[in-house]
Structure formats: structure tokens, C-alpha cells
PDB file of C-alpha atoms in Angstrom:
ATOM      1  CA  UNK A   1     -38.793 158.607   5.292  1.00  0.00           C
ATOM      2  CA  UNK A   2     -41.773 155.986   5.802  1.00  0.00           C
ATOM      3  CA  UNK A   3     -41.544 152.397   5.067  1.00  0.00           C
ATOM      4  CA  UNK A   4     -42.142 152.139   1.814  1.00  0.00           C
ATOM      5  CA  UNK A   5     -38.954 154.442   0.742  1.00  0.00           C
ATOM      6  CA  UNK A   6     -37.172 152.740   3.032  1.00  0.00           C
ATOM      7  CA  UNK A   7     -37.589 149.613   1.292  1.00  0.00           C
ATOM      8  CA  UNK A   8     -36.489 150.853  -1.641  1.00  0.00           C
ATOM      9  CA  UNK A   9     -33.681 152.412  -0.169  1.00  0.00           C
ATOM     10  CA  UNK A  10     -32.302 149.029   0.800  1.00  0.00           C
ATOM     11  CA  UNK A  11     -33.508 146.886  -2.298  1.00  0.00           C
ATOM     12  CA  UNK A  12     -31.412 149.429  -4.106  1.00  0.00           C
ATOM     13  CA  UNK A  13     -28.329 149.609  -1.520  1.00  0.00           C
ATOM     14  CA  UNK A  14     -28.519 145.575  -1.631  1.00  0.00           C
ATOM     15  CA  UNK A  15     -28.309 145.449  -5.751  1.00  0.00           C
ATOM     16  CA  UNK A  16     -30.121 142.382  -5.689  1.00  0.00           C
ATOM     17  CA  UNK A  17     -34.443 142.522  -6.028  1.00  0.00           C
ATOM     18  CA  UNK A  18     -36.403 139.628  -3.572  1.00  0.00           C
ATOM     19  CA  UNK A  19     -37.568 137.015  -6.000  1.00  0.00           C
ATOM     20  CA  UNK A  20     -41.204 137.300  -3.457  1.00  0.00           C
ATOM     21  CA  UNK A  21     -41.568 141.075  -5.537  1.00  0.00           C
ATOM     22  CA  UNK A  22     -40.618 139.433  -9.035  1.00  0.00           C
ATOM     23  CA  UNK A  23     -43.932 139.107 -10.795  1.00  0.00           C
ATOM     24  CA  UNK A  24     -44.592 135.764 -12.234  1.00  0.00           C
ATOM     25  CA  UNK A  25     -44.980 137.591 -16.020  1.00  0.00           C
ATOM     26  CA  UNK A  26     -41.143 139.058 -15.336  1.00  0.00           C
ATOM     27  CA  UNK A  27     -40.038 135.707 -14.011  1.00  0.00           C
ATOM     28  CA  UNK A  28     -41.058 134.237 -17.190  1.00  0.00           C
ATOM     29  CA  UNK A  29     -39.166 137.039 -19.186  1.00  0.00           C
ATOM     30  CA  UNK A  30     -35.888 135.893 -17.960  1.00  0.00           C
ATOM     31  CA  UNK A  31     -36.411 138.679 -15.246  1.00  0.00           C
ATOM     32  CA  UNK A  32     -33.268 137.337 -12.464  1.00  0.00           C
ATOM     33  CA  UNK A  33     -32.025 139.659  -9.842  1.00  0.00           C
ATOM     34  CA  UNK A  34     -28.150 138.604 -10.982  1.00  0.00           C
ATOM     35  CA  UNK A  35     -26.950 141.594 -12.853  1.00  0.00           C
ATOM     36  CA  UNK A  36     -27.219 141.627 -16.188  1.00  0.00           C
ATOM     37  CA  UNK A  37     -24.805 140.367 -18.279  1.00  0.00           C
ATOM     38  CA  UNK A  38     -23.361 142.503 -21.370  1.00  0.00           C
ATOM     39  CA  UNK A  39     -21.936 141.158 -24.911  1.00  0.00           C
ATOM     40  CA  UNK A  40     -18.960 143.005 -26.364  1.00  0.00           C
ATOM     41  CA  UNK A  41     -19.598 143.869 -29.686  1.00  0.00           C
ATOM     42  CA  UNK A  42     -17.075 142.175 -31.857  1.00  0.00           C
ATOM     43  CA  UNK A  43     -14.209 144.637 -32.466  1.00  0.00           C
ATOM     44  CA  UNK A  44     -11.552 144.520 -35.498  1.00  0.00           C
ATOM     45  CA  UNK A  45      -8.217 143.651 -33.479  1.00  0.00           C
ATOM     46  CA  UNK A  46      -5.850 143.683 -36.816  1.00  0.00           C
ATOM     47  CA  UNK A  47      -4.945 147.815 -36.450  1.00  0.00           C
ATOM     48  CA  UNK A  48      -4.288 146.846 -32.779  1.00  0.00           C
ATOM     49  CA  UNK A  49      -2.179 143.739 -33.401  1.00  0.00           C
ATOM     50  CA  UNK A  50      -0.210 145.904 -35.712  1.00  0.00           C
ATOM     51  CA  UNK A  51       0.045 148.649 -33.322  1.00  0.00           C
ATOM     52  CA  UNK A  52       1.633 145.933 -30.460  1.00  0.00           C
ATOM     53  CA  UNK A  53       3.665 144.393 -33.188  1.00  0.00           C
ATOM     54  CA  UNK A  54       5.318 147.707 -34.208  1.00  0.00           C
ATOM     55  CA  UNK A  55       8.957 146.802 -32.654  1.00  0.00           C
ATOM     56  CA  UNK A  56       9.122 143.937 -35.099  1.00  0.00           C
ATOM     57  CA  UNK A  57      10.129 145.210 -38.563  1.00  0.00           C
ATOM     58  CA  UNK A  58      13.360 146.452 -35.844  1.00  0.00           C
ATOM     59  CA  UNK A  59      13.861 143.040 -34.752  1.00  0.00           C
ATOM     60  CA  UNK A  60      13.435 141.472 -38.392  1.00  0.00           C
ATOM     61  CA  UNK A  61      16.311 144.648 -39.906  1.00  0.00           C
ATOM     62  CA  UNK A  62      18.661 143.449 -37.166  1.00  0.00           C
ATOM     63  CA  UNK A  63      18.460 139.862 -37.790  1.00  0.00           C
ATOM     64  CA  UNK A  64      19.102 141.123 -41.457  1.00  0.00           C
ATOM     65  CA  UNK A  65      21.697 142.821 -41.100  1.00  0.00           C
ATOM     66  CA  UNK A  66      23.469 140.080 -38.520  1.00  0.00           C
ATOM     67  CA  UNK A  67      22.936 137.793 -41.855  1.00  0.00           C
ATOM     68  CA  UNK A  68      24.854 139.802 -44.012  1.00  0.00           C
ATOM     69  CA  UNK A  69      27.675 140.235 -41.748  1.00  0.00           C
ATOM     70  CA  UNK A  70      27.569 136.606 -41.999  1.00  0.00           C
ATOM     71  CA  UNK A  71      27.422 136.256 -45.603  1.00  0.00           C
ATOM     72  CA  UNK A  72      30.209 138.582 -45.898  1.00  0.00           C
ATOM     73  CA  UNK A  73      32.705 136.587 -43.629  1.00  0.00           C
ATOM     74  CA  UNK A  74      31.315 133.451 -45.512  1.00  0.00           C
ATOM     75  CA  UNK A  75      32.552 135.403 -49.024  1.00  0.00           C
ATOM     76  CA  UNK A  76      35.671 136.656 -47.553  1.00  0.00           C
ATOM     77  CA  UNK A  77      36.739 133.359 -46.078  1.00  0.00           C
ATOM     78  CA  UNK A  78      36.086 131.633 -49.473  1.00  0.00           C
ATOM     79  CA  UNK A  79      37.858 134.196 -51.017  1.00  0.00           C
ATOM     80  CA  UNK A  80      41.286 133.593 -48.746  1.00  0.00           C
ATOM     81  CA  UNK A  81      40.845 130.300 -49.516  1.00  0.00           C
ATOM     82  CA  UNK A  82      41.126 130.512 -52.785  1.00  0.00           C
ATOM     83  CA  UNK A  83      44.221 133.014 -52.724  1.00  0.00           C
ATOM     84  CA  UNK A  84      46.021 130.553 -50.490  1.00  0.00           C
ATOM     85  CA  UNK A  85      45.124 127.878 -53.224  1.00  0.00           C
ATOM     86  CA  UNK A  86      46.384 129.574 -56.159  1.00  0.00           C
ATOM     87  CA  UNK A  87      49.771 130.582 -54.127  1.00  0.00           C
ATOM     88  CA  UNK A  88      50.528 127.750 -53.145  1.00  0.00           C
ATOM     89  CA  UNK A  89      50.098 126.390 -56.944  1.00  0.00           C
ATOM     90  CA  UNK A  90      52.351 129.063 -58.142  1.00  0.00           C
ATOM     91  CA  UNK A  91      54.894 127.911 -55.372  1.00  0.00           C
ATOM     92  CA  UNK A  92      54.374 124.561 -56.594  1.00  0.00           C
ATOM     93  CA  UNK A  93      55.180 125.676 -60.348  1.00  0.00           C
ATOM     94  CA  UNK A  94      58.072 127.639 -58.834  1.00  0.00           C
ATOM     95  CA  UNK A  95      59.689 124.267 -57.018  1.00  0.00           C
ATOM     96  CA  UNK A  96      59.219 122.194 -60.728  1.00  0.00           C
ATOM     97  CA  UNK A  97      61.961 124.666 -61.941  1.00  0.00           C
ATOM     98  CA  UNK A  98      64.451 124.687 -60.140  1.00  0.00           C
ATOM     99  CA  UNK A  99      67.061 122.322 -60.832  1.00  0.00           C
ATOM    100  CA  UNK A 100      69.157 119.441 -58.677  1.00  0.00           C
ATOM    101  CA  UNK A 101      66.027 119.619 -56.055  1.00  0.00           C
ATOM    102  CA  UNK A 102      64.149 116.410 -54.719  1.00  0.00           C
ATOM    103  CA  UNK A 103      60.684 117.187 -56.302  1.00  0.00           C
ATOM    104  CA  UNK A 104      59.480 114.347 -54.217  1.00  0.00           C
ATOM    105  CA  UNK A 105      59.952 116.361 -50.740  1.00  0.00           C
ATOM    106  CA  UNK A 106      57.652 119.452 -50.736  1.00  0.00           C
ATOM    107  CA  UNK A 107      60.271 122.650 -49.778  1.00  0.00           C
ATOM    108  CA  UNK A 108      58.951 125.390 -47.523  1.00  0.00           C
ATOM    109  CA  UNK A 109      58.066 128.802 -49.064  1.00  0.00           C
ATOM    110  CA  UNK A 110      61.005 130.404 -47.665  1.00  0.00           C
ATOM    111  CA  UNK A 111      63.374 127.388 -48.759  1.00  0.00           C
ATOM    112  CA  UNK A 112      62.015 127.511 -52.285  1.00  0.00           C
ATOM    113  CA  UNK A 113      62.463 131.671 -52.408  1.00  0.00           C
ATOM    114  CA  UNK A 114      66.183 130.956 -51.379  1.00  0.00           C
ATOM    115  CA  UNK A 115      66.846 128.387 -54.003  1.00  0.00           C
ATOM    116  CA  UNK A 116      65.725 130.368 -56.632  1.00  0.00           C
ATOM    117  CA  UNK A 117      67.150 133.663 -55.558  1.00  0.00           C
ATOM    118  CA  UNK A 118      70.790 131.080 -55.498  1.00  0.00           C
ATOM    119  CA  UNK A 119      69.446 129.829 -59.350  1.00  0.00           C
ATOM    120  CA  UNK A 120      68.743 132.756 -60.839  1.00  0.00           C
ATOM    121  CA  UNK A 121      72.293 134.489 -61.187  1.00  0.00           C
ATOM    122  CA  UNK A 122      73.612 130.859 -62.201  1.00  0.00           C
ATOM    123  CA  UNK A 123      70.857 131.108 -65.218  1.00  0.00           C
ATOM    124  CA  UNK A 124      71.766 134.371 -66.277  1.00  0.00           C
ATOM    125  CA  UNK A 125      75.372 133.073 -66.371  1.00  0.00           C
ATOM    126  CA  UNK A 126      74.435 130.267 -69.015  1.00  0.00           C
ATOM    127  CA  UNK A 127      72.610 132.585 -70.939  1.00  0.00           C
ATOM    128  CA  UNK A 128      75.164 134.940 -71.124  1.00  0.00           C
ATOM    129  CA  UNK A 129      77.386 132.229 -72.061  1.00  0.00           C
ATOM    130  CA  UNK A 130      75.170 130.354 -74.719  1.00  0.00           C
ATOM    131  CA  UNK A 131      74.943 133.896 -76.427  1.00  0.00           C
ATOM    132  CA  UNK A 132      78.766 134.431 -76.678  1.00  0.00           C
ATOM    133  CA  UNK A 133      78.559 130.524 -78.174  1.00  0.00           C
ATOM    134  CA  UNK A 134      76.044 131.524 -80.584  1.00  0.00           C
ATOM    135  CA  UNK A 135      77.996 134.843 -81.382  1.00  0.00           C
ATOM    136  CA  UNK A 136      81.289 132.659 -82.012  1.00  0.00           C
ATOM    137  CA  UNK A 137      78.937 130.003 -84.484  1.00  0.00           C
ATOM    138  CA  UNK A 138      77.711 132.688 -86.062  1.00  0.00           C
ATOM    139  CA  UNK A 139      80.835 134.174 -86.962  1.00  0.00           C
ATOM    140  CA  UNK A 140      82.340 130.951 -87.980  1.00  0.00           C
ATOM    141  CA  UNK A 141      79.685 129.886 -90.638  1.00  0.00           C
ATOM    142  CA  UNK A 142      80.455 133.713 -92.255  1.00  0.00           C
ATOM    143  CA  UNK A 143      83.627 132.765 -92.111  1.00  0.00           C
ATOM    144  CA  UNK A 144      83.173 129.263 -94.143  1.00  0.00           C
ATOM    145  CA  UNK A 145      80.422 131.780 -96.364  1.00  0.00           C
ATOM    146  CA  UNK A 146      83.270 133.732 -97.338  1.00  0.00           C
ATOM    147  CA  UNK A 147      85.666 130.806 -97.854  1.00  0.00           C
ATOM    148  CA  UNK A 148      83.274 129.120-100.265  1.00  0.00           C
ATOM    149  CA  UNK A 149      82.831 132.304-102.055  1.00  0.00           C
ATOM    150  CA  UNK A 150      86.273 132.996-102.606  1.00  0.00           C
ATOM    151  CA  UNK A 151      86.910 129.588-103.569  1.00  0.00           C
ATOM    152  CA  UNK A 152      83.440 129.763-106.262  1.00  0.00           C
ATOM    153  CA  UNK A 153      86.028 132.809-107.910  1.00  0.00           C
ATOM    154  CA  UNK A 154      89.169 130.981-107.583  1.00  0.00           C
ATOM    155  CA  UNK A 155      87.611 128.008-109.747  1.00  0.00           C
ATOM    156  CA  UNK A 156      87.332 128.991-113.300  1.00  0.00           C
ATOM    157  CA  UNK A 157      85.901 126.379-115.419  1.00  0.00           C
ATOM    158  CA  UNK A 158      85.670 126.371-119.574  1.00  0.00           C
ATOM    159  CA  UNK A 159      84.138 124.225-122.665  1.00  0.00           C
ATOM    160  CA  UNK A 160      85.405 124.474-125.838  1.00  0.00           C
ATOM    161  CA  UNK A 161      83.381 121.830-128.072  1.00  0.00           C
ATOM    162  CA  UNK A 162      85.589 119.762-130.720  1.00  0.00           C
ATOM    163  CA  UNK A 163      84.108 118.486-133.869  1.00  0.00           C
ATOM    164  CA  UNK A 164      81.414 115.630-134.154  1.00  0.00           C
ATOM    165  CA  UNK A 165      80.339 115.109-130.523  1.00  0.00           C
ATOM    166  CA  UNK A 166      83.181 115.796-128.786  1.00  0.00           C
ATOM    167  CA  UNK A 167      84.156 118.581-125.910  1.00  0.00           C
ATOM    168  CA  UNK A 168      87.075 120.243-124.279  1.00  0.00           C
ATOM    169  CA  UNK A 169      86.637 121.324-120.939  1.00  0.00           C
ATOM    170  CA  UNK A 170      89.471 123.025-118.716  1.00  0.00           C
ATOM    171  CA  UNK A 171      89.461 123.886-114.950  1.00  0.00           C
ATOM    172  CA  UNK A 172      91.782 126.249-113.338  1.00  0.00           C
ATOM    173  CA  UNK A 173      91.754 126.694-109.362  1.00  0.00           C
ATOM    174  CA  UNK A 174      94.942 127.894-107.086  1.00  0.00           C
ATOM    175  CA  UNK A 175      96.926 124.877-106.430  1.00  0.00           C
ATOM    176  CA  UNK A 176      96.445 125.288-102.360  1.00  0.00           C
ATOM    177  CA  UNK A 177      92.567 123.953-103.468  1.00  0.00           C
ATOM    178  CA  UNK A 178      93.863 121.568-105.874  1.00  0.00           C
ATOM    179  CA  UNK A 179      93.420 118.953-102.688  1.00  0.00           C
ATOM    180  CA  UNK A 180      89.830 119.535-102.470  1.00  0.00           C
ATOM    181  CA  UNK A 181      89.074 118.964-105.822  1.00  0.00           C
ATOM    182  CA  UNK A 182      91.276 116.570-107.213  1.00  0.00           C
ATOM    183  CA  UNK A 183      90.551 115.374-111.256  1.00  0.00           C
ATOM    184  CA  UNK A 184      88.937 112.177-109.984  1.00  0.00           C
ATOM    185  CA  UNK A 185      86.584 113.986-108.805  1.00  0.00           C
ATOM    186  CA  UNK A 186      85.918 116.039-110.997  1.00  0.00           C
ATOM    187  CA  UNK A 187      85.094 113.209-114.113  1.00  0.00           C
ATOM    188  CA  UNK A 188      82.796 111.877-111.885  1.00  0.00           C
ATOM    189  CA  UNK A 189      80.975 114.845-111.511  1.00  0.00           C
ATOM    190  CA  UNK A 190      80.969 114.791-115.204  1.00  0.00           C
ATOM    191  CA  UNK A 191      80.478 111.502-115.832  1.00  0.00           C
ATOM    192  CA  UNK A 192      77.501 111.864-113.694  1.00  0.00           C
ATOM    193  CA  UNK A 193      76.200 114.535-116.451  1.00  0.00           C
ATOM    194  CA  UNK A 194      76.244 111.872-119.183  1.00  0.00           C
ATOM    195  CA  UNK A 195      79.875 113.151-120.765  1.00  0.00           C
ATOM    196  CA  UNK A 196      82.458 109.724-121.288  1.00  0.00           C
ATOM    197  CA  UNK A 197      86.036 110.795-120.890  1.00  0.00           C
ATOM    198  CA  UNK A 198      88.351 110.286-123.984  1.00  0.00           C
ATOM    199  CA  UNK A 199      91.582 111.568-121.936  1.00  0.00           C
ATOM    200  CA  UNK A 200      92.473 114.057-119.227  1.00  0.00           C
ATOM    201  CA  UNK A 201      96.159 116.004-118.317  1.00  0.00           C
ATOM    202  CA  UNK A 202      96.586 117.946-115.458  1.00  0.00           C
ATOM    203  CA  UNK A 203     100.175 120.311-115.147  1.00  0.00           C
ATOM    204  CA  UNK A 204     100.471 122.919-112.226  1.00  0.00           C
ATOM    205  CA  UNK A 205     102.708 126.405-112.282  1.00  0.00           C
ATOM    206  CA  UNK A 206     103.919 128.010-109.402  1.00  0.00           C
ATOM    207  CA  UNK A 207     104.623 131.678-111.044  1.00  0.00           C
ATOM    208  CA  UNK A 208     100.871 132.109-110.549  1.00  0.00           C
ATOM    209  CA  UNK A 209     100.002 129.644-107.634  1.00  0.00           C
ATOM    210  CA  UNK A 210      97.506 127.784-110.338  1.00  0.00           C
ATOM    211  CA  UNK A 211      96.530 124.456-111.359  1.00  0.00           C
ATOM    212  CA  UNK A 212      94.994 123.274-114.235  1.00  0.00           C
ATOM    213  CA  UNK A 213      92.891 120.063-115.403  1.00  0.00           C
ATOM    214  CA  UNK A 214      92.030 119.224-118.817  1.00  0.00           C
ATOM    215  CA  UNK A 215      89.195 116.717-120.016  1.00  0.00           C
ATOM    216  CA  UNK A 216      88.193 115.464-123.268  1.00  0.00           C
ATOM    217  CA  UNK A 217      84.912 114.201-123.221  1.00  0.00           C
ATOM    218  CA  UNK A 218      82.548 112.671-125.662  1.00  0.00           C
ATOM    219  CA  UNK A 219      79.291 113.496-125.590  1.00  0.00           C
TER     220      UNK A 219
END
């Protein structure tokens, strides 16, 4: 190897060129013997972002489905709520009914179901009880039906008119009714019809259990 190559050899080895062999045209070019320095090209990162970001739709479907669990706890606990709310209503309702109890004092749940389980057979009783009441009225007014209508065909009542403006009328009823309807009463009940009484006889016989009025009216 002779000197020259040598020289070379070691410039090389060494990276670096003396600044003494730079030439004053390649100084001026920005010749340097630093390395050169290189630009990166500018490069599109968004497919690699998404690439590194991959995990996090997994992250996002977790925390989704952590917030429904939630909102379904939220739902069911509102719903409970509610339940209790309209029970303890209905127990409320429940405690208004029953009778002889100090509505002032709220009664447990199982006080109240005890109360009315001890009310109910007593209410059936006075049902039971205003029925056979109603039964007994109910046969009573037929009864005073019947009487009425019997007494309506007991009571036999005719006019006979008389000359000029004058009229006869005769009443026959069985003498047991003859209190109910005394003559008094009946010339009022005429009277009341415009008819003046002229003169009246009344005359009872027991072969037929019958009494009879007799009324002459003017007219």
C-alpha cells in the first residue's frame, strides 16, 4: 500500500475529511465534514394512530355496558319504590275501614291484616242479618198490600141520584172496619168533592158481619 492509499484508508476509517483538503469552492457549498443530516419525509400517521388505538372501541363497549347495568339498577330501584308506595297506600285505605281503630296512630302491616281478618266475619254477620231484616220488611208491606186489597173489596160504595139535584149514596164495609172509616169521615171526604149533606143514618147487622152508612147529599 503506498502513502497515498494509506491516507485514504484512514480519512475513510476516521469518517471525518481534514478541513486543510476541503477546497475553498466545496467550503462555500456548505461542504462540512459532520455527517450529513437527513429529513424524514412527512408520513400520514392517522392509519397508524388507528392501528395503536385498536383496543379502544373494547374499552368504550365495556364502559357501555357497565352503564347499562347501572341504568338498570337505577330503573329497578325506582320501580321498588314505587311498589312500596302504592302498598303502603292500599294499607293505608285498608286501616280507614276498619272500625273502633285510632286512625290517628299508624298500625303495623301485620296489626292491620289481623284486625281485618277479626272484622271481616263480624261484617258478614250484619249482612246476613240486615238481609233477614229486609226479608221480614218485605214480607210485612205484602202483608199490609193484601190487607188494603181485601179491605178495597170489603168496601162497596153506591149512588143512586134523587130528583132535582139531589143524591143517595150508600156504603157497606164489614163492621170489624167500621172503626177505620167511621161516617165522619166519610162526609168529609165528600164534602171535600163539593156534595152538602141533607142527612145521613148508619144501622149495622151482625147475621152478615156488615155495616152500612147512608148519605143524602145535595149537589
Amino acid at each position: 500500500m503506498d502513502l497515498q492509499q494509506l491516507m485514504e484508508h484512514q480519512l475513510f476509517d476516521n469518517g471525518t475529511v481534514p478541513r486543510s483538503m476541503i477546497s475553498p469552492l466545496e467550503a462555500d457549498n456548505g461542504f462540512t465534514n459532520e455527517p450529513p443530516s437527513f429529513q424524514l419525509p412527512d408520513l400520514d400517521l392517522d392509519f397508524n394512530i388507528n392501528e395503536l388505538s385498536g383496543p379502544a372501541p373494547a374499552k368504550a363497549c365495556w364502559s357501555g355496558l357497565v352503564g347499562s347495568g347501572s341504568h338498570k339498577k337505577l330503573d329497578h330501584n325506582a320501580y321498588e319504590r314505587d311498589r312500596r308506595m302504592q302498598l303502603n297506600q292500599l294499607y293505608s285505605t285498608l286501616r280507614s275501614l276498619i272500625p273502633n281503630a285510632d286512625h290517628t296512630k299508624k298500625l303495623s302491616i301485620p296489626t292491620t291484616v289481623c284486625q281485618v281478618l277479626d272484622y271481616i266475619p263480624k261484617l258478614q254477620k250484619q249482612v246476613e242479618d240486615l238481609e233477614k231484616r229486609k226479608q221480614e220488611l218485605t214480607r210485612a208491606k205484602c202483608r199490609e198490600r193484601l190487607q188494603c186489597l181485601k179491605e178495597s173489596t170489603c168496601r162497596i160504595v153506591s149512588a143512586t141520584p134523587l130528583d132535582g139535584n139531589e143524591i143517595m149514596v150508600q156504603v157497606s164495609l164489614l163492621s170489624n172496619m167500621a172503626a177505620s172509616l167511621p161516617p165522619s169521615k166519610c162526609i168529609n171526604i165528600f164534602e171535600n168533592e163539593g156534595l152538602h149533606l141533607i142527612s145521613s143514618s148508619t144501622f149495622s147487622t151482625l147475621e152478615v158481619n156488615r155495616t152500612f152508612y147512608s148519605f143524602h147529599f145535595q149537589v
